[in-house]
Coordinates of C-alpha atoms in Angstrom, one line a residue:
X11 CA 95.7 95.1 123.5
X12 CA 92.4 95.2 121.8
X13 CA 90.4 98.1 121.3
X14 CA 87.5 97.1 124.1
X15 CA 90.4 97.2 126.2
X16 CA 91.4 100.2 125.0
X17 CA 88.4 102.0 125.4
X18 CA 87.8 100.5 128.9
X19 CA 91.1 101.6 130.1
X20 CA 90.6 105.2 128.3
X21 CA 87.5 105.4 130.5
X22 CA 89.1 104.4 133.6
X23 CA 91.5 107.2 133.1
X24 CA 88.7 109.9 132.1
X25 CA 87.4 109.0 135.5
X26 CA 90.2 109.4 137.2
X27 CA 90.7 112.4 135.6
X28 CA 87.2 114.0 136.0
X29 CA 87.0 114.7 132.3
X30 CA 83.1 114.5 131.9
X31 CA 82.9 115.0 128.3
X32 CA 85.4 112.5 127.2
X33 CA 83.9 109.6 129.9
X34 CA 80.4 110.6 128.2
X35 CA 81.2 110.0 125.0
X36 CA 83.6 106.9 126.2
X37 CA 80.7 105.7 127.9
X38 CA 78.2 106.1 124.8
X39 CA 80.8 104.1 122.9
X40 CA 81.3 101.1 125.6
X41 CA 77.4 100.7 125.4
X42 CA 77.2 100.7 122.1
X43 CA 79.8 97.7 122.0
X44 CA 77.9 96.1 124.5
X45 CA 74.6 96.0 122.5
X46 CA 76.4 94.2 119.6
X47 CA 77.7 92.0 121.9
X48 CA 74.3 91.0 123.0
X49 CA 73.1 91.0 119.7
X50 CA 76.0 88.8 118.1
X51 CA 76.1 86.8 121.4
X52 CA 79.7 86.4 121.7
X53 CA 82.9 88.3 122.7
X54 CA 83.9 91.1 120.1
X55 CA 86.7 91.0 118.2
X56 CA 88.5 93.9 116.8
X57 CA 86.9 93.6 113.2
X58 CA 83.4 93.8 114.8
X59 CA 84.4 96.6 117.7
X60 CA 85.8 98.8 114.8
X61 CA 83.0 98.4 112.5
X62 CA 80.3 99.6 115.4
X63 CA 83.0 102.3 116.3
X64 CA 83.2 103.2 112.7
X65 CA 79.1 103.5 112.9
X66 CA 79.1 105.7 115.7
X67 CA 81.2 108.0 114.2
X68 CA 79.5 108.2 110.7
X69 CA 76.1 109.2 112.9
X70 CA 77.8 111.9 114.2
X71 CA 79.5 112.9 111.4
X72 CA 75.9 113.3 110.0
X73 CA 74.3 115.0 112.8
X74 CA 77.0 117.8 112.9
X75 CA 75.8 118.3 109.0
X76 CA 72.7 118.7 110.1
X77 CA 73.1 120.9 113.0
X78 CA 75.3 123.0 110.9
X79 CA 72.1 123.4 108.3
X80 CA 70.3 123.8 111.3
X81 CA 72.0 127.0 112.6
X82 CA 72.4 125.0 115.6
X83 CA 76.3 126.2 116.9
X84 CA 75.9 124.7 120.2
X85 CA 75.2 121.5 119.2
X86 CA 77.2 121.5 116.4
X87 CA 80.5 123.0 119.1
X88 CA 79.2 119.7 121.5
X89 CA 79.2 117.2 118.5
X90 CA 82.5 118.6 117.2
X91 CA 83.9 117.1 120.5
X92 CA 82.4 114.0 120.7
X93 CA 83.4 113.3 117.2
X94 CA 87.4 114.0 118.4
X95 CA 86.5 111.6 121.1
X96 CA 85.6 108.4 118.4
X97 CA 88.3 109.7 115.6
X98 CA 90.8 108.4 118.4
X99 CA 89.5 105.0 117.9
X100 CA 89.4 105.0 114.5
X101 CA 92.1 103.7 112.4
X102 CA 94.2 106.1 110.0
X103 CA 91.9 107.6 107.0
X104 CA 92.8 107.2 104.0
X105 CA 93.9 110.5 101.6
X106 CA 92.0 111.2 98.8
X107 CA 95.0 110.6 96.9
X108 CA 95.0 107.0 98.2
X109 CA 91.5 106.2 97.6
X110 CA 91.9 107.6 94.3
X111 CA 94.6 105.1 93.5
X112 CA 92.5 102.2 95.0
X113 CA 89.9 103.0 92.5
X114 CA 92.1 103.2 89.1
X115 CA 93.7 99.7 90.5
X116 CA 90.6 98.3 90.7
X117 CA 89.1 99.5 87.8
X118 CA 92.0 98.7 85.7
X119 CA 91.6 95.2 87.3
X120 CA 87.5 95.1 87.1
X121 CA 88.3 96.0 83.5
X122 CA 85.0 98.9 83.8
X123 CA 84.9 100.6 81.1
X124 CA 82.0 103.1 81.9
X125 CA 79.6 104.3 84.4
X126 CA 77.2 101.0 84.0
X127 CA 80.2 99.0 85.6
X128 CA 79.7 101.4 88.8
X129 CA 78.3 99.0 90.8
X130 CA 80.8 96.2 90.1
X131 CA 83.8 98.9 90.9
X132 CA 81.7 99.6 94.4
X133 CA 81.7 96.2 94.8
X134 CA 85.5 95.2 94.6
X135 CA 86.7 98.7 96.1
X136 CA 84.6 98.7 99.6
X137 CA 86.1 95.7 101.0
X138 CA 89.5 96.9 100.5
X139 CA 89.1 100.7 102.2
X140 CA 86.6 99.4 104.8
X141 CA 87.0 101.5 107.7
X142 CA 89.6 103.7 106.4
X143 CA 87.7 105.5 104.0
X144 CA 84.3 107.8 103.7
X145 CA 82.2 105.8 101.1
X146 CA 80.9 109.3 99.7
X147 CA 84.3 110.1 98.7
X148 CA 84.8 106.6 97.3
X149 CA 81.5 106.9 95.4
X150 CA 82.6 110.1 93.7
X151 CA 85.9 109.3 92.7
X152 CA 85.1 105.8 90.8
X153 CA 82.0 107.9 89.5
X154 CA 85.1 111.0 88.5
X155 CA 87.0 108.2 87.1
X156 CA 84.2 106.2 85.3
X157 CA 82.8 109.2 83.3

């Protein structure tokens, strides 16, 4: 099944089951597929639906830092939620012991030697944790393992 599916089938059961906060955020999520639908103009697939699911969940990830600097509890509490809402549709992270291991493959097979070869390491790593990794943490352990 894909994952529009998925999500449309999640909402239908939210609905049923009266579960406002999870068919909000369900329904935030659906619409924002359907914009990149419109703006790709064809059907998603589930490469494209993950990467716009992948970029709702970054924004929030960032407006609960921000409402935590804030002092702003409530929001923070509501945004907390929504983000255990996405993380359902999100495939497995990866550990920091894995993404750490990507990195010393790659740069072992980049052949980087120091911290000028950053952006080539960047370059070859991101493709393969795509999704499955934050790219701050994969930014600070090539730059750990660079200097």
């Amino acid at each position: 099944m894909s994952l529009v599916q998925t999500i449309t089938d999640d909402m239908k059961t939210a609905m049923k089951a009266r579960d406002k906060k999870t068919l909000s955020v369900i329904r935030m999520l659906k619409a924002a597929l359907m914009n990149e639908k419109v703006k790709v103009n064809h059907e998603l697939n589930d490469e494209e639906a993950q990467a716009v699911i992948a970029r709702e969940y970054k924004q929030r990830k960032e407006s609960l830092d921000e409402f935590k600097k804030g002092n702003r509890e409530d929001l923070a509490a509501d945004t907390q939620e929504e983000l255990k809402v996405v993380e359902k549709y999100m495939p497995k992270q990866l550990s920091q012991a894995e993404i750490e291991k990507i990195v010393a493959e790659t740069i072992s097979t980049v052949g980087a030697t120091n911290t000028a070869d950053f952006g080539k390491v960047m370059g070859a790593v991101m493709p393969k944790v795509k999704g499955k990794a934050d790219g701050k943490l994969v930014n600070q352990a090539v730059k750990s393992q660079l200097s």
